[in-house]
Short mmCIF file of N, CA and C in Angstrom, two decimals:
data_model
loop_
_atom_site.label_atom_id
_atom_site.label_comp_id
_atom_site.label_asym_id
_atom_site.label_seq_id
_atom_site.Cartn_x
_atom_site.Cartn_y
_atom_site.Cartn_z
N MET H 25 19.26 -20.09 -27.07
CA MET H 25 17.82 -20.23 -27.21
C MET H 25 17.25 -21.14 -26.12
N TYR H 26 17.92 -22.27 -25.91
CA TYR H 26 17.46 -23.20 -24.89
C TYR H 26 17.54 -22.57 -23.51
N THR H 27 18.60 -21.84 -23.24
CA THR H 27 18.77 -21.18 -21.94
C THR H 27 17.69 -20.14 -21.72
N LYS H 28 17.34 -19.40 -22.77
CA LYS H 28 16.31 -18.38 -22.64
C LYS H 28 14.95 -19.00 -22.34
N SER H 29 14.62 -20.11 -23.00
CA SER H 29 13.34 -20.77 -22.74
C SER H 29 13.33 -21.39 -21.35
N LEU H 30 14.46 -21.92 -20.90
CA LEU H 30 14.56 -22.47 -19.55
C LEU H 30 14.40 -21.36 -18.51
N LEU H 31 14.99 -20.21 -18.77
CA LEU H 31 14.86 -19.07 -17.86
C LEU H 31 13.42 -18.59 -17.78
N LEU H 32 12.74 -18.54 -18.93
CA LEU H 32 11.34 -18.12 -18.93
C LEU H 32 10.48 -19.12 -18.16
N SER H 33 10.71 -20.41 -18.36
CA SER H 33 9.97 -21.44 -17.61
C SER H 33 10.24 -21.29 -16.12
N PHE H 34 11.47 -21.01 -15.76
CA PHE H 34 11.83 -20.83 -14.36
C PHE H 34 11.10 -19.63 -13.75
N THR H 35 10.98 -18.54 -14.52
CA THR H 35 10.28 -17.36 -13.99
C THR H 35 8.80 -17.66 -13.76
N TYR H 36 8.19 -18.43 -14.67
CA TYR H 36 6.79 -18.83 -14.46
C TYR H 36 6.65 -19.73 -13.24
N MET H 37 7.58 -20.65 -13.06
CA MET H 37 7.51 -21.53 -11.90
C MET H 37 7.64 -20.74 -10.60
N ILE H 38 8.53 -19.75 -10.58
CA ILE H 38 8.66 -18.91 -9.40
C ILE H 38 7.37 -18.16 -9.13
N TYR H 39 6.79 -17.58 -10.18
CA TYR H 39 5.55 -16.84 -10.00
C TYR H 39 4.45 -17.73 -9.43
N PHE H 40 4.25 -18.90 -10.03
CA PHE H 40 3.17 -19.77 -9.58
C PHE H 40 3.44 -20.35 -8.20
N ALA H 41 4.70 -20.57 -7.84
CA ALA H 41 5.02 -21.03 -6.49
C ALA H 41 4.66 -19.96 -5.45
N VAL H 42 4.98 -18.71 -5.76
CA VAL H 42 4.62 -17.62 -4.84
C VAL H 42 3.10 -17.48 -4.74
N VAL H 43 2.40 -17.63 -5.86
CA VAL H 43 0.94 -17.53 -5.85
C VAL H 43 0.34 -18.66 -5.01
N ILE H 44 0.85 -19.86 -5.13
CA ILE H 44 0.36 -20.98 -4.33
C ILE H 44 0.60 -20.71 -2.85
N PHE H 45 1.78 -20.25 -2.50
CA PHE H 45 2.11 -19.95 -1.11
C PHE H 45 1.20 -18.86 -0.54
N VAL H 46 1.04 -17.77 -1.28
CA VAL H 46 0.21 -16.65 -0.82
C VAL H 46 -1.26 -17.08 -0.71
N THR H 47 -1.73 -17.86 -1.68
CA THR H 47 -3.12 -18.31 -1.66
C THR H 47 -3.38 -19.22 -0.47
N TYR H 48 -2.47 -20.12 -0.19
CA TYR H 48 -2.63 -21.03 0.95
C TYR H 48 -2.76 -20.25 2.26
N TRP H 49 -1.85 -19.30 2.47
CA TRP H 49 -1.89 -18.54 3.72
C TRP H 49 -3.04 -17.57 3.77
N MET H 50 -3.43 -17.01 2.64
CA MET H 50 -4.60 -16.11 2.61
C MET H 50 -5.87 -16.89 2.94
N GLN H 51 -5.97 -18.10 2.43
CA GLN H 51 -7.15 -18.93 2.72
C GLN H 51 -7.23 -19.22 4.21
N TRP H 52 -6.12 -19.60 4.83
CA TRP H 52 -6.13 -19.89 6.25
C TRP H 52 -6.40 -18.63 7.08
N LEU H 53 -5.83 -17.51 6.67
CA LEU H 53 -6.06 -16.26 7.38
C LEU H 53 -7.54 -15.87 7.32
N THR H 54 -8.16 -16.04 6.17
CA THR H 54 -9.57 -15.70 6.02
C THR H 54 -10.44 -16.60 6.89
N VAL H 55 -10.15 -17.89 6.88
CA VAL H 55 -10.93 -18.82 7.72
C VAL H 55 -10.76 -18.46 9.20
N LEU H 56 -9.55 -18.10 9.62
CA LEU H 56 -9.34 -17.72 11.01
C LEU H 56 -10.04 -16.41 11.37
N VAL H 57 -10.02 -15.43 10.46
CA VAL H 57 -10.68 -14.15 10.74
C VAL H 57 -12.19 -14.35 10.86
N VAL H 58 -12.79 -15.03 9.91
CA VAL H 58 -14.24 -15.24 9.96
C VAL H 58 -14.59 -16.14 11.14
N GLY H 59 -13.76 -17.12 11.43
CA GLY H 59 -14.01 -17.97 12.60
C GLY H 59 -13.96 -17.18 13.89
N SER H 60 -13.02 -16.24 14.00
CA SER H 60 -12.96 -15.43 15.22
C SER H 60 -14.13 -14.47 15.30
N VAL H 61 -14.61 -13.96 14.16
CA VAL H 61 -15.80 -13.11 14.17
C VAL H 61 -17.01 -13.92 14.62
N ARG H 62 -17.13 -15.13 14.13
CA ARG H 62 -18.25 -16.00 14.54
C ARG H 62 -18.15 -16.34 16.03
N PHE H 63 -16.93 -16.57 16.51
CA PHE H 63 -16.74 -16.93 17.91
C PHE H 63 -17.14 -15.78 18.82
N THR H 64 -16.71 -14.56 18.49
CA THR H 64 -17.06 -13.42 19.34
C THR H 64 -18.52 -13.03 19.17
N ALA H 65 -19.09 -13.24 17.98
CA ALA H 65 -20.50 -12.91 17.78
C ALA H 65 -21.41 -13.86 18.55
N ALA H 66 -20.97 -15.08 18.77
CA ALA H 66 -21.79 -16.05 19.50
C ALA H 66 -21.90 -15.70 20.97
N ASP H 67 -21.00 -14.87 21.49
CA ASP H 67 -21.02 -14.50 22.90
C ASP H 67 -22.04 -13.40 23.20
N SER H 68 -22.52 -12.72 22.19
CA SER H 68 -23.44 -11.60 22.44
C SER H 68 -24.67 -11.70 21.55
N TYR H 69 -25.62 -10.83 21.82
CA TYR H 69 -26.85 -10.77 21.04
C TYR H 69 -26.53 -10.26 19.65
N PRO H 70 -27.08 -10.73 18.60
CA PRO H 70 -28.13 -11.74 18.41
C PRO H 70 -27.59 -13.14 18.19
N GLY H 71 -26.32 -13.39 18.46
CA GLY H 71 -25.77 -14.73 18.28
C GLY H 71 -24.79 -14.75 17.12
N ASP H 72 -24.90 -15.79 16.32
CA ASP H 72 -23.98 -15.97 15.20
C ASP H 72 -24.18 -14.88 14.14
N VAL H 73 -23.18 -14.67 13.32
CA VAL H 73 -23.26 -13.66 12.27
C VAL H 73 -24.23 -14.14 11.19
N SER H 74 -24.74 -13.19 10.42
CA SER H 74 -25.75 -13.52 9.42
C SER H 74 -25.12 -14.16 8.19
N ASN H 75 -25.97 -14.83 7.42
CA ASN H 75 -25.51 -15.44 6.17
C ASN H 75 -25.08 -14.39 5.17
N SER H 76 -25.74 -13.24 5.18
CA SER H 76 -25.36 -12.18 4.24
C SER H 76 -23.96 -11.67 4.54
N PHE H 77 -23.59 -11.57 5.83
CA PHE H 77 -22.22 -11.18 6.17
C PHE H 77 -21.22 -12.21 5.66
N LEU H 78 -21.55 -13.48 5.81
CA LEU H 78 -20.63 -14.53 5.36
C LEU H 78 -20.46 -14.51 3.84
N ILE H 79 -21.53 -14.24 3.11
CA ILE H 79 -21.44 -14.17 1.65
C ILE H 79 -20.62 -12.95 1.24
N VAL H 80 -20.88 -11.80 1.87
CA VAL H 80 -20.11 -10.59 1.56
C VAL H 80 -18.64 -10.79 1.92
N ALA H 81 -18.37 -11.41 3.05
CA ALA H 81 -16.99 -11.67 3.45
C ALA H 81 -16.31 -12.62 2.46
N SER H 82 -17.04 -13.61 1.98
CA SER H 82 -16.47 -14.53 1.00
C SER H 82 -16.05 -13.79 -0.27
N PHE H 83 -16.92 -12.93 -0.77
CA PHE H 83 -16.59 -12.17 -1.97
C PHE H 83 -15.50 -11.13 -1.68
N PHE H 84 -15.57 -10.47 -0.53
CA PHE H 84 -14.59 -9.43 -0.20
C PHE H 84 -13.19 -10.02 -0.09
N PHE H 85 -13.04 -11.10 0.67
CA PHE H 85 -11.71 -11.69 0.85
C PHE H 85 -11.17 -12.25 -0.46
N SER H 86 -12.04 -12.84 -1.27
CA SER H 86 -11.58 -13.37 -2.56
C SER H 86 -11.16 -12.24 -3.50
N PHE H 87 -11.94 -11.17 -3.53
CA PHE H 87 -11.59 -10.04 -4.39
C PHE H 87 -10.33 -9.34 -3.89
N ALA H 88 -10.18 -9.20 -2.59
CA ALA H 88 -8.97 -8.60 -2.03
C ALA H 88 -7.74 -9.45 -2.38
N HIS H 89 -7.91 -10.75 -2.33
CA HIS H 89 -6.81 -11.64 -2.70
C HIS H 89 -6.48 -11.50 -4.18
N PHE H 90 -7.50 -11.35 -5.02
CA PHE H 90 -7.29 -11.13 -6.45
C PHE H 90 -6.50 -9.84 -6.69
N ILE H 91 -6.84 -8.78 -5.95
CA ILE H 91 -6.13 -7.50 -6.08
C ILE H 91 -4.67 -7.67 -5.67
N VAL H 92 -4.43 -8.37 -4.56
CA VAL H 92 -3.05 -8.59 -4.10
C VAL H 92 -2.26 -9.38 -5.14
N LEU H 93 -2.86 -10.43 -5.69
CA LEU H 93 -2.16 -11.22 -6.70
C LEU H 93 -1.91 -10.43 -7.98
N THR H 94 -2.85 -9.58 -8.36
CA THR H 94 -2.66 -8.77 -9.56
C THR H 94 -1.57 -7.72 -9.36
N ILE H 95 -1.52 -7.11 -8.20
CA ILE H 95 -0.44 -6.15 -7.91
C ILE H 95 0.91 -6.87 -7.92
N PHE H 96 0.94 -8.06 -7.31
CA PHE H 96 2.18 -8.84 -7.34
C PHE H 96 2.57 -9.19 -8.77
N LEU H 97 1.58 -9.56 -9.59
CA LEU H 97 1.84 -9.89 -11.00
C LEU H 97 2.45 -8.71 -11.74
N LEU H 98 1.89 -7.53 -11.54
CA LEU H 98 2.41 -6.35 -12.22
C LEU H 98 3.82 -5.98 -11.73
N LEU H 99 4.05 -6.08 -10.44
CA LEU H 99 5.39 -5.81 -9.91
C LEU H 99 6.41 -6.84 -10.41
N TYR H 100 5.99 -8.08 -10.49
CA TYR H 100 6.86 -9.14 -11.00
C TYR H 100 7.17 -8.90 -12.48
N TYR H 101 6.16 -8.47 -13.23
CA TYR H 101 6.35 -8.14 -14.65
C TYR H 101 7.35 -7.00 -14.82
N VAL H 102 7.22 -5.97 -14.01
CA VAL H 102 8.15 -4.83 -14.09
C VAL H 102 9.57 -5.28 -13.71
N LEU H 103 9.68 -6.09 -12.68
CA LEU H 103 10.99 -6.58 -12.27
C LEU H 103 11.65 -7.38 -13.39
N LEU H 104 10.89 -8.26 -14.03
CA LEU H 104 11.46 -9.06 -15.11
C LEU H 104 11.77 -8.23 -16.34
N SER H 105 11.02 -7.15 -16.55
CA SER H 105 11.30 -6.30 -17.71
C SER H 105 12.65 -5.59 -17.56
N PHE H 106 13.09 -5.36 -16.33
CA PHE H 106 14.42 -4.78 -16.13
C PHE H 106 15.53 -5.72 -16.62
N PHE H 107 15.24 -7.03 -16.55
CA PHE H 107 16.21 -8.02 -17.01
C PHE H 107 15.94 -8.46 -18.45
N LYS H 108 15.02 -7.77 -19.12
CA LYS H 108 14.66 -8.03 -20.51
C LYS H 108 14.14 -9.45 -20.71
N ILE H 109 13.34 -9.92 -19.74
CA ILE H 109 12.68 -11.22 -19.84
C ILE H 109 11.23 -10.95 -20.21
N LYS H 110 10.77 -11.55 -21.30
CA LYS H 110 9.39 -11.36 -21.74
C LYS H 110 8.48 -12.30 -20.96
N PHE H 111 7.72 -11.73 -20.08
CA PHE H 111 6.79 -12.48 -19.23
C PHE H 111 5.39 -12.10 -19.67
N HIS H 112 4.64 -13.06 -20.23
CA HIS H 112 3.30 -12.77 -20.73
C HIS H 112 2.31 -12.76 -19.58
N LEU H 113 1.43 -11.78 -19.57
CA LEU H 113 0.52 -11.59 -18.45
C LEU H 113 -0.79 -12.35 -18.57
N LYS H 114 -1.11 -12.86 -19.76
CA LYS H 114 -2.43 -13.45 -19.97
C LYS H 114 -2.67 -14.68 -19.11
N ILE H 115 -1.78 -15.64 -19.14
CA ILE H 115 -1.98 -16.88 -18.39
C ILE H 115 -1.98 -16.64 -16.88
N PRO H 116 -1.03 -15.88 -16.32
CA PRO H 116 -1.10 -15.61 -14.88
C PRO H 116 -2.35 -14.82 -14.47
N PHE H 117 -2.82 -13.90 -15.32
CA PHE H 117 -4.04 -13.16 -14.98
C PHE H 117 -5.25 -14.08 -14.97
N ILE H 118 -5.32 -14.99 -15.94
CA ILE H 118 -6.40 -15.99 -15.95
C ILE H 118 -6.30 -16.87 -14.71
N ASN H 119 -5.08 -17.24 -14.35
CA ASN H 119 -4.85 -18.04 -13.14
C ASN H 119 -5.36 -17.30 -11.90
N ASN H 120 -5.06 -16.00 -11.80
CA ASN H 120 -5.55 -15.21 -10.67
C ASN H 120 -7.07 -15.19 -10.63
N SER H 121 -7.70 -15.08 -11.79
CA SER H 121 -9.17 -15.05 -11.85
C SER H 121 -9.76 -16.39 -11.42
N VAL H 122 -9.14 -17.49 -11.85
CA VAL H 122 -9.62 -18.82 -11.46
C VAL H 122 -9.44 -19.02 -9.96
N ILE H 123 -8.34 -18.55 -9.42
CA ILE H 123 -8.12 -18.65 -7.97
C ILE H 123 -9.19 -17.86 -7.22
N MET H 124 -9.53 -16.65 -7.71
CA MET H 124 -10.56 -15.85 -7.05
C MET H 124 -11.90 -16.58 -7.08
N LEU H 125 -12.26 -17.14 -8.21
CA LEU H 125 -13.52 -17.88 -8.31
C LEU H 125 -13.51 -19.11 -7.42
N GLY H 126 -12.39 -19.83 -7.41
CA GLY H 126 -12.28 -21.01 -6.55
C GLY H 126 -12.35 -20.68 -5.07
N LEU H 127 -11.68 -19.60 -4.67
CA LEU H 127 -11.75 -19.20 -3.27
C LEU H 127 -13.15 -18.75 -2.87
N THR H 128 -13.83 -18.06 -3.77
CA THR H 128 -15.20 -17.64 -3.47
C THR H 128 -16.09 -18.85 -3.24
N ILE H 129 -15.99 -19.83 -4.11
CA ILE H 129 -16.80 -21.06 -3.94
C ILE H 129 -16.38 -21.79 -2.67
N PHE H 130 -15.08 -21.87 -2.41
CA PHE H 130 -14.61 -22.54 -1.20
C PHE H 130 -15.12 -21.85 0.06
N PHE H 131 -15.02 -20.51 0.10
CA PHE H 131 -15.45 -19.78 1.29
C PHE H 131 -16.96 -19.88 1.50
N ILE H 132 -17.73 -19.81 0.43
CA ILE H 132 -19.19 -19.93 0.59
C ILE H 132 -19.54 -21.32 1.11
N ASN H 133 -18.90 -22.36 0.57
CA ASN H 133 -19.15 -23.71 1.09
C ASN H 133 -18.68 -23.87 2.52
N LYS H 134 -17.53 -23.28 2.83
CA LYS H 134 -16.97 -23.39 4.18
C LYS H 134 -17.81 -22.66 5.21
N PHE H 135 -18.22 -21.43 4.88
CA PHE H 135 -18.91 -20.60 5.86
C PHE H 135 -20.41 -20.92 5.94
N LEU H 136 -21.03 -21.28 4.82
CA LEU H 136 -22.46 -21.53 4.83
C LEU H 136 -22.80 -23.01 4.86
N GLY H 137 -21.83 -23.84 4.52
CA GLY H 137 -22.07 -25.29 4.50
C GLY H 137 -21.95 -25.93 5.88
N GLY H 138 -21.41 -25.21 6.82
CA GLY H 138 -21.27 -25.72 8.17
C GLY H 138 -20.12 -26.71 8.32
N ALA H 139 -19.22 -26.75 7.33
CA ALA H 139 -18.10 -27.69 7.39
C ALA H 139 -17.03 -27.21 8.34
#
């Protein structure tokens, strides 16, 4: 019983570690992509990209990241089901949703706040 609970805790730790790693790199990739779009847009008319593009990009990248995390969650669930490990999807799915909301707020502040 103790080993089974330890194994389940270990599987959650692995999942959340991968989510943290993917989220960190996705955040940096998004900032670099939007930064490069702003850099190239400043070289030509009409100048910098519009605020509406930045808001749409913030929502698009956050939602795309949510989709990637959800696909990873489902694949991880299927993988663990082969080993007969019961991995509950509710908490990780809520975690993915909170990450999406947090990234959206972060990107809007980053891109529109001038930071």
